[in-house]
Amino acid sequence: MALHPKGFDLSLGRITRLLERLGNPHERLPPVIHIAGTNGKGSTGAFCRAILEAHGLNVHVHTSPHLVNWHERYRLGAEGGGRLVSDDVLADAVRRVAEANQGETITVFEILTAVMFVLFSEHPADVAIIEVGLGGRFDATNVISSPAVALIMSISLDHQAYLGDRVELIAAEKGGIIKAGAPVVIGAQTEEAARNVLVSIAERLRCPISVYGQDYFAQEENGRLAYQDEEELIDLPLPRLAGRHQQSNAAAAIRALKAAGFELDDTAIAAGLTQVLWPGRLERLPHGLLAEATMDGVELWIDGGHNPGAGKVIAEAMANLEERDSRPLFLITGMINTKDPVGYFEAFAGMARHVFAVPVPDSDASIDPELLADAADEAGLTAESAESVEAAIEAVTQNWNRLEPAPRILIGGSLYLLGDVLKRNGTPPK
């Protein structure tokens, strides 16, 4: 981070040059599931991994950003389940990539992506799940020439400065991971314009294509998940991950694995859905230093969603919790200045009792809590600033009306904030 510039400089020239010096490790990978999208990439990748591992396969997984430790970006496949890369192996790969770069200008993400290709090429596995960092067309991961499947999840407005200010433009960038003749699976889309762009790209490149709601779908029936595509109807347990949106994410994972040519067993699919883990996404914190510091009965939840599209699905999940167990909802929110806070908060209007705006620790891009509170006010919520998550939790518990049920607190708005929360709570991803 000290050696290389922050931010993004979307192009493929630097990463291509660096990979050539490393012997083109990206050309020596197992079959690749390449995932892009605004929201749902990580969850869907987690479903893919869990289902494949339930089938006894060794799976590499690349995700970004990390929450607490850099190691989280690299999960190496192993018998009995993958493991985050060890210190020694990661340090050695970083050193070799840095030496190959020879001091030339390059971004941090490009270095980290080259490290991923080195690690995945040198450790045997049956499949690699690779998540796009930003966009798709010029993302450093997009040197993959022939993925087993290109999986594109929900697209909405985010990173407009880099990808464009309309969903059609963003879809065109994310659709850049589609390669001629390679299967394409399109996850649930809230914007028809985005779906149309993706279908058009896939048709132009003569790709086999599966579209959610048209070629496959899933819905809850009698407390179970019914998955259906053109081949079969499968009765499955509901996904372990919270939120109705995870049903369509699970469906996209199943369809993508089938499109990639994996023979799936219904029992193993069911095991994957019930064993899946994805930290920091609608995750309840029942244990840990922060959780134990709250008053008895208070529910503490975290979620890293940080754009209007994510706000809608998180708010829906909170509404579903409210139906089953009514509690006053409080938001503790921190955001960085590339996001749309008003659009995010609007999803919670009429639902959240109050917002406490906090800084994102160790970030020079953090939105000032006073300005963030103003954004929540503009979205129709009452809000105030707090100096930290701990101070906000204390404010909630002090102002809680004891005649009501214990509050439900949702901490979110930034993956960087969540990383700090998990670190302080003593529960980093393992």
Coordinates of C-alpha atoms in Angstrom, one line a residue:
M1 CA 0.0 0.0 0.0
A2 CA 3.0 2.3 0.6
L3 CA 4.6 1.5 -2.7
H4 CA 1.7 1.6 -5.1
P5 CA -1.1 4.2 -5.8
K6 CA -4.5 3.9 -4.2
G7 CA -7.6 3.7 -6.3
F8 CA -8.2 2.2 -9.7
D9 CA -6.8 2.7 -13.2
L10 CA -8.8 0.4 -15.3
S11 CA -6.8 -1.2 -18.1
L12 CA -5.2 -4.5 -18.9
G13 CA -1.8 -3.5 -20.2
R14 CA 0.1 -3.5 -16.8
I15 CA -1.4 -6.8 -15.6
T16 CA -0.7 -8.5 -18.9
R17 CA 2.9 -7.3 -18.9
L18 CA 3.4 -8.5 -15.3
L19 CA 1.8 -11.9 -16.0
E20 CA 4.0 -12.4 -19.0
R21 CA 7.1 -11.9 -16.8
L22 CA 5.7 -14.5 -14.4
G23 CA 5.2 -17.1 -17.1
N24 CA 1.5 -16.4 -17.6
P25 CA 0.1 -18.3 -14.6
H26 CA -3.4 -17.3 -15.5
E27 CA -3.2 -19.8 -18.4
R28 CA -2.5 -22.7 -16.0
L29 CA -5.6 -22.6 -13.9
P30 CA -8.3 -25.2 -13.3
P31 CA -11.8 -24.4 -14.8
V32 CA -12.8 -20.9 -13.8
I33 CA -16.1 -19.6 -12.6
H34 CA -15.8 -15.8 -13.3
I35 CA -18.2 -13.6 -11.3
A36 CA -19.1 -10.0 -11.9
G37 CA -22.0 -7.8 -10.7
T38 CA -22.8 -4.8 -8.4
N39 CA -24.3 -6.9 -5.6
G40 CA -24.4 -10.6 -4.8
K41 CA -21.0 -11.6 -6.2
G42 CA -19.5 -12.8 -2.9
S43 CA -22.6 -14.6 -1.7
T44 CA -23.1 -16.4 -5.0
G45 CA -19.4 -17.4 -5.0
A46 CA -19.8 -18.7 -1.5
F47 CA -22.8 -20.9 -2.6
C48 CA -20.7 -22.2 -5.6
R49 CA -17.8 -23.1 -3.3
A50 CA -20.0 -24.8 -0.7
I51 CA -21.9 -26.8 -3.3
L52 CA -18.7 -27.9 -5.0
E53 CA -17.0 -28.8 -1.8
A54 CA -20.0 -30.8 -0.8
H55 CA -19.4 -32.8 -4.0
G56 CA -15.8 -33.5 -2.7
L57 CA -14.0 -31.1 -5.0
N58 CA -11.1 -28.8 -4.1
V59 CA -12.0 -25.2 -4.8
H60 CA -9.8 -22.0 -5.0
V61 CA -11.7 -18.8 -4.2
H62 CA -10.6 -15.2 -4.9
T63 CA -12.7 -12.4 -3.4
S64 CA -12.2 -8.7 -2.7
P65 CA -12.0 -6.6 -0.6
H66 CA -11.0 -8.4 2.5
L67 CA -12.7 -7.5 5.8
V68 CA -9.9 -7.9 8.4
N69 CA -6.9 -9.8 6.9
W70 CA -5.4 -9.7 3.4
H71 CA -5.4 -13.5 3.5
E72 CA -9.2 -13.6 3.1
R73 CA -8.7 -12.8 -0.6
Y74 CA -7.1 -16.1 -1.3
R75 CA -8.8 -19.4 -0.3
L76 CA -6.8 -22.4 -1.5
G77 CA -8.6 -25.6 -2.2
A78 CA -7.7 -28.6 0.0
E79 CA -9.1 -32.0 1.0
G80 CA -11.9 -31.6 3.5
G81 CA -12.4 -27.9 2.6
G82 CA -10.3 -24.9 1.6
R83 CA -8.1 -22.8 3.8
L84 CA -7.1 -19.2 3.7
V85 CA -3.5 -18.9 2.4
S86 CA -0.8 -19.0 5.1
D87 CA 1.6 -16.2 5.9
D88 CA 4.6 -17.8 4.4
V89 CA 3.0 -18.8 1.2
L90 CA 1.4 -15.4 0.7
A91 CA 4.5 -13.5 1.6
D92 CA 6.6 -15.5 -0.9
A93 CA 4.1 -15.0 -3.7
V94 CA 3.9 -11.2 -3.1
R95 CA 7.7 -11.0 -3.1
R96 CA 8.0 -12.9 -6.4
V97 CA 5.3 -10.7 -8.0
A98 CA 7.0 -7.6 -6.8
E99 CA 10.3 -8.6 -8.2
A100 CA 8.8 -9.5 -11.5
N101 CA 7.1 -6.0 -11.7
Q102 CA 10.6 -4.4 -11.5
G103 CA 9.4 -1.3 -9.8
E104 CA 7.1 -0.2 -12.7
T105 CA 3.9 1.7 -12.1
I106 CA 1.0 -0.6 -11.1
T107 CA -2.0 -0.5 -8.8
V108 CA -2.3 -2.5 -5.6
F109 CA -5.2 -4.5 -7.0
E110 CA -3.2 -5.5 -10.0
I111 CA -0.4 -6.7 -7.8
L112 CA -2.9 -8.7 -5.7
T113 CA -4.5 -10.1 -8.8
A114 CA -1.2 -11.4 -10.1
V115 CA -0.6 -12.9 -6.7
M116 CA -3.9 -14.7 -7.0
F117 CA -2.9 -16.2 -10.4
V118 CA 0.4 -17.3 -9.1
L119 CA -1.1 -19.0 -6.0
F120 CA -3.9 -20.7 -8.0
S121 CA -1.6 -21.9 -10.7
E122 CA 0.9 -23.5 -8.2
H123 CA -1.6 -25.2 -5.9
P124 CA -3.7 -28.0 -7.5
A125 CA -7.5 -27.7 -7.4
D126 CA -10.5 -28.9 -9.3
V127 CA -12.0 -25.4 -9.9
A128 CA -11.3 -21.7 -9.3
I129 CA -14.0 -19.2 -8.4
I130 CA -12.7 -15.7 -9.3
E131 CA -14.6 -12.6 -8.3
V132 CA -14.1 -9.4 -10.3
G133 CA -12.8 -6.4 -8.4
L134 CA -14.4 -3.5 -10.2
G135 CA -16.4 -3.5 -13.4
G136 CA -15.4 -6.3 -15.7
R137 CA -14.1 -5.3 -19.1
F138 CA -10.9 -3.7 -17.8
D139 CA -10.7 -5.4 -14.4
A140 CA -7.4 -7.1 -13.8
T141 CA -9.0 -10.5 -13.5
N142 CA -10.3 -10.2 -17.0
V143 CA -7.2 -11.8 -18.6
I144 CA -9.1 -15.1 -18.3
S145 CA -9.7 -16.0 -22.0
S146 CA -12.1 -18.9 -21.7
P147 CA -14.0 -19.3 -18.4
A148 CA -16.0 -22.4 -17.7
V149 CA -18.9 -19.9 -17.1
A150 CA -19.3 -16.2 -16.8
L151 CA -21.8 -15.4 -14.0
I152 CA -23.1 -11.9 -13.8
M153 CA -25.2 -10.9 -10.7
S154 CA -27.5 -8.0 -10.0
I155 CA -26.4 -4.7 -11.6
S156 CA -27.3 -1.3 -10.2
L157 CA -25.7 2.1 -9.8
D158 CA -22.3 2.1 -8.1
H159 CA -18.8 3.3 -8.9
Q160 CA -20.3 5.7 -11.4
A161 CA -17.1 7.7 -11.8
Y162 CA -15.4 4.6 -13.3
L163 CA -18.3 2.7 -14.9
G164 CA -20.8 5.2 -16.1
D165 CA -23.9 6.9 -14.7
R166 CA -26.5 4.6 -16.2
V167 CA -27.2 1.0 -15.6
E168 CA -26.8 0.2 -19.3
L169 CA -23.3 1.6 -19.2
I170 CA -22.4 -0.3 -16.1
A171 CA -23.9 -3.5 -17.5
A172 CA -21.8 -3.1 -20.6
E173 CA -18.6 -2.9 -18.5
K174 CA -19.6 -5.9 -16.3
G175 CA -20.6 -7.8 -19.4
G176 CA -16.9 -7.5 -20.5
I177 CA -16.2 -10.8 -18.8
I178 CA -18.3 -12.6 -21.3
K179 CA -16.1 -14.5 -23.8
A180 CA -17.0 -15.9 -27.2
G181 CA -18.8 -19.2 -26.9
A182 CA -18.4 -19.6 -23.2
P183 CA -21.6 -20.2 -21.1
V184 CA -23.2 -17.2 -19.5
V185 CA -25.5 -17.1 -16.5
I186 CA -27.4 -13.9 -15.6
G187 CA -28.6 -13.6 -12.0
A188 CA -31.8 -11.8 -10.9
Q189 CA -31.8 -8.2 -12.2
T190 CA -34.0 -5.4 -10.9
E191 CA -33.2 -3.3 -14.0
E192 CA -34.5 -4.6 -17.3
A193 CA -32.2 -2.4 -19.2
A194 CA -29.2 -4.1 -17.6
R195 CA -30.5 -7.5 -18.4
N196 CA -31.1 -6.6 -22.0
V197 CA -27.5 -5.3 -22.4
L198 CA -26.1 -8.5 -21.0
V199 CA -28.3 -10.7 -23.2
S200 CA -27.3 -8.7 -26.2
I201 CA -23.6 -9.2 -25.5
A202 CA -24.0 -12.9 -25.0
E203 CA -26.0 -13.4 -28.1
R204 CA -23.5 -11.4 -30.2
L205 CA -20.7 -13.6 -28.9
R206 CA -22.8 -16.8 -29.5
C207 CA -22.7 -17.9 -25.9
P208 CA -25.1 -20.4 -24.3
I209 CA -27.1 -18.2 -22.0
S210 CA -29.4 -18.7 -19.0
V211 CA -31.4 -15.8 -17.6
Y212 CA -33.0 -15.8 -14.1
G213 CA -36.7 -15.7 -14.3
Q214 CA -36.7 -17.0 -17.9
D215 CA -34.5 -20.1 -18.0
Y216 CA -34.2 -20.8 -14.3
F217 CA -35.6 -19.5 -11.0
A218 CA -36.2 -20.3 -7.4
Q219 CA -38.9 -19.6 -4.8
E220 CA -39.8 -20.5 -1.3
E221 CA -42.5 -23.0 -1.0
N222 CA -43.7 -24.4 2.4
G223 CA -40.4 -23.5 4.1
R224 CA -38.3 -25.1 1.3
L225 CA -36.5 -23.8 -1.7
A226 CA -37.9 -24.9 -5.1
Y227 CA -35.3 -24.6 -7.8
Q228 CA -36.3 -25.1 -11.4
D229 CA -34.6 -24.8 -14.8
E230 CA -35.4 -26.3 -18.3
E231 CA -34.1 -29.7 -17.1
E232 CA -35.5 -30.3 -13.6
L233 CA -37.2 -29.2 -10.5
I234 CA -35.3 -29.7 -7.2
D235 CA -36.7 -29.6 -3.7
L236 CA -34.0 -28.0 -1.4
P237 CA -33.7 -26.5 2.1
L238 CA -33.7 -22.8 2.4
P239 CA -30.2 -21.2 2.2
R240 CA -28.3 -20.7 5.4
L241 CA -27.5 -17.1 4.5
A242 CA -30.2 -14.6 5.7
G243 CA -32.4 -12.6 3.3
R244 CA -34.9 -13.5 0.5
H245 CA -32.4 -12.3 -2.1
Q246 CA -30.1 -15.3 -1.1
Q247 CA -32.7 -17.6 -2.7
S248 CA -32.1 -16.1 -6.2
N249 CA -28.3 -16.0 -5.5
A250 CA -28.4 -19.7 -4.6
A251 CA -30.3 -20.4 -7.8
A252 CA -27.7 -18.5 -9.9
A253 CA -24.9 -20.6 -8.3
I254 CA -26.7 -23.9 -9.1
R255 CA -27.4 -22.8 -12.7
A256 CA -23.8 -21.6 -13.2
L257 CA -22.3 -24.8 -11.9
K258 CA -24.5 -26.8 -14.2
A259 CA -23.7 -24.5 -17.2
A260 CA -20.0 -25.0 -16.4
G261 CA -20.4 -28.8 -16.9
F262 CA -20.4 -30.0 -13.3
E263 CA -22.7 -33.0 -12.5
L264 CA -24.6 -32.0 -9.4
D265 CA -26.2 -34.3 -6.9
D266 CA -29.3 -33.0 -5.2
T267 CA -28.1 -34.2 -1.7
A268 CA -24.8 -32.4 -2.1
I269 CA -26.6 -29.2 -3.4
A270 CA -28.7 -29.3 -0.2
A271 CA -25.6 -29.7 1.9
G272 CA -23.9 -26.8 0.3
L273 CA -26.9 -24.5 0.9
T274 CA -27.1 -25.4 4.6
Q275 CA -23.3 -25.3 5.2
V276 CA -22.4 -22.1 3.3
L277 CA -20.7 -19.2 5.1
W278 CA -20.1 -15.7 4.0
P279 CA -19.0 -13.3 6.7
G280 CA -20.3 -9.8 7.0
R281 CA -23.4 -10.2 4.9
L282 CA -26.6 -10.1 7.0
E283 CA -24.7 -11.8 9.8
R284 CA -25.8 -11.7 13.4
L285 CA -23.1 -11.2 16.0
P286 CA -24.3 -13.2 19.0
H287 CA -20.7 -13.5 20.5
G288 CA -17.6 -11.4 20.8
L289 CA -16.5 -8.2 22.6
L290 CA -18.9 -5.8 21.0
A291 CA -21.8 -8.2 21.1
E292 CA -21.3 -9.0 24.7
A293 CA -21.0 -5.3 25.6
T294 CA -24.6 -4.7 24.5
M295 CA -27.5 -5.1 26.9
D296 CA -29.2 -8.4 27.3
G297 CA -31.7 -9.1 24.5
V298 CA -30.3 -6.6 22.0
E299 CA -29.8 -8.1 18.5
L300 CA -26.6 -7.0 16.7
W301 CA -26.4 -7.5 13.0
I302 CA -23.9 -6.5 10.4
D303 CA -24.0 -6.1 6.6
G304 CA -21.5 -4.7 4.2
G305 CA -24.0 -3.5 1.5
H306 CA -23.3 0.1 0.6
N307 CA -25.3 1.2 -2.5
P308 CA -29.0 1.7 -3.1
G309 CA -29.5 -1.7 -4.6
A310 CA -28.0 -3.4 -1.5
G311 CA -30.0 -1.1 0.7
K312 CA -33.3 -2.4 -0.8
V313 CA -32.5 -6.1 -0.2
I314 CA -31.1 -5.4 3.3
A315 CA -34.2 -3.4 4.2
E316 CA -36.4 -6.2 2.9
A317 CA -34.5 -8.7 5.1
M318 CA -34.9 -6.5 8.1
A319 CA -38.7 -6.2 7.3
N320 CA -38.9 -10.0 7.2
L321 CA -37.2 -10.2 10.6
E322 CA -39.7 -7.6 11.9
E323 CA -42.6 -9.7 10.8
R324 CA -41.3 -12.7 12.8
D325 CA -40.0 -10.8 15.8
S326 CA -41.0 -7.2 16.1
R327 CA -38.3 -4.9 17.5
P328 CA -37.3 -1.2 17.1
L329 CA -34.6 -1.0 14.4
F330 CA -31.6 1.3 14.7
L331 CA -28.9 1.8 12.0
I332 CA -25.3 2.5 12.8
T333 CA -23.9 3.5 9.4
G334 CA -20.5 4.6 8.1
M335 CA -19.8 5.2 4.4
I336 CA -17.0 6.3 2.1
N337 CA -17.4 9.2 -0.3
T338 CA -17.8 7.3 -3.5
K339 CA -21.2 6.0 -2.4
D340 CA -24.8 7.3 -2.6
P341 CA -25.9 7.6 1.0
V342 CA -29.3 9.1 0.3
G343 CA -30.2 6.3 -2.0
Y344 CA -29.0 3.7 0.5
F345 CA -31.0 5.3 3.4
E346 CA -34.2 5.7 1.4
A347 CA -34.7 1.9 1.5
F348 CA -35.1 2.2 5.3
A349 CA -37.5 5.1 5.4
G350 CA -40.5 4.3 7.6
M351 CA -38.7 1.3 9.1
A352 CA -35.6 2.4 11.0
R353 CA -36.3 4.2 14.3
H354 CA -33.1 6.3 14.2
V355 CA -29.7 6.5 12.4
F356 CA -26.3 7.0 14.1
A357 CA -23.7 8.1 11.5
V358 CA -20.2 7.1 12.4
P359 CA -16.8 7.5 10.7
V360 CA -15.1 4.7 8.8
P361 CA -11.9 4.1 10.8
D362 CA -8.5 4.6 9.2
S363 CA -10.1 5.9 5.9
D364 CA -9.4 9.3 4.4
A365 CA -12.4 8.7 2.2
S366 CA -14.9 8.4 5.1
I367 CA -17.9 10.6 4.8
D368 CA -18.0 13.1 7.7
P369 CA -20.6 11.7 10.2
E370 CA -22.5 15.1 10.3
L371 CA -22.8 15.0 6.5
L372 CA -23.9 11.4 6.6
A373 CA -26.5 12.2 9.2
D374 CA -27.8 15.0 6.9
A375 CA -28.1 12.4 4.1
A376 CA -30.2 10.2 6.3
D377 CA -32.4 13.2 7.2
E378 CA -32.8 13.9 3.5
A379 CA -33.9 10.3 3.0
G380 CA -36.7 10.8 5.6
L381 CA -35.0 9.3 8.6
T382 CA -34.0 10.9 11.9
A383 CA -30.3 10.9 12.5
E384 CA -27.3 12.1 14.5
S385 CA -23.6 11.6 14.4
A386 CA -21.6 9.5 16.9
E387 CA -17.8 9.3 17.3
S388 CA -17.7 5.5 17.0
V389 CA -19.7 2.3 16.7
E390 CA -19.3 1.7 20.5
A391 CA -20.6 5.2 21.3
A392 CA -23.6 4.6 18.9
I393 CA -24.4 1.2 20.6
E394 CA -24.2 2.9 24.0
A395 CA -26.6 5.7 22.7
V396 CA -29.1 3.1 21.5
T397 CA -29.2 1.2 24.8
Q398 CA -29.4 4.4 26.9
N399 CA -32.3 5.7 24.9
W400 CA -34.2 2.5 24.6
N401 CA -37.7 2.6 25.9
R402 CA -37.8 -0.4 28.3
L403 CA -41.6 -0.8 27.6
E404 CA -40.6 -2.0 24.1
P405 CA -38.8 -5.1 23.0
A406 CA -35.0 -5.0 23.0
P407 CA -33.7 -3.2 19.9
R408 CA -32.3 -4.7 16.7
I409 CA -29.2 -2.8 15.6
L410 CA -27.8 -3.0 12.1
I411 CA -24.2 -1.9 11.5
G412 CA -23.4 -1.3 7.8
G413 CA -22.8 1.0 4.9
S414 CA -19.2 -0.1 4.3
L415 CA -17.2 -3.3 4.2
Y416 CA -14.3 -1.3 5.7
L417 CA -16.4 -0.4 8.7
L418 CA -17.5 -4.0 9.0
G419 CA -13.9 -5.2 8.9
D420 CA -13.1 -2.9 11.9
V421 CA -16.2 -4.1 13.7
L422 CA -15.2 -7.8 13.3
K423 CA -11.7 -7.0 14.4
R424 CA -12.9 -5.2 17.5
N425 CA -15.4 -7.9 18.2
G426 CA -12.6 -10.5 18.1
T427 CA -14.3 -12.5 15.3
P428 CA -12.4 -12.0 12.1
P429 CA -13.2 -14.4 9.2
K430 CA -11.2 -17.6 9.5

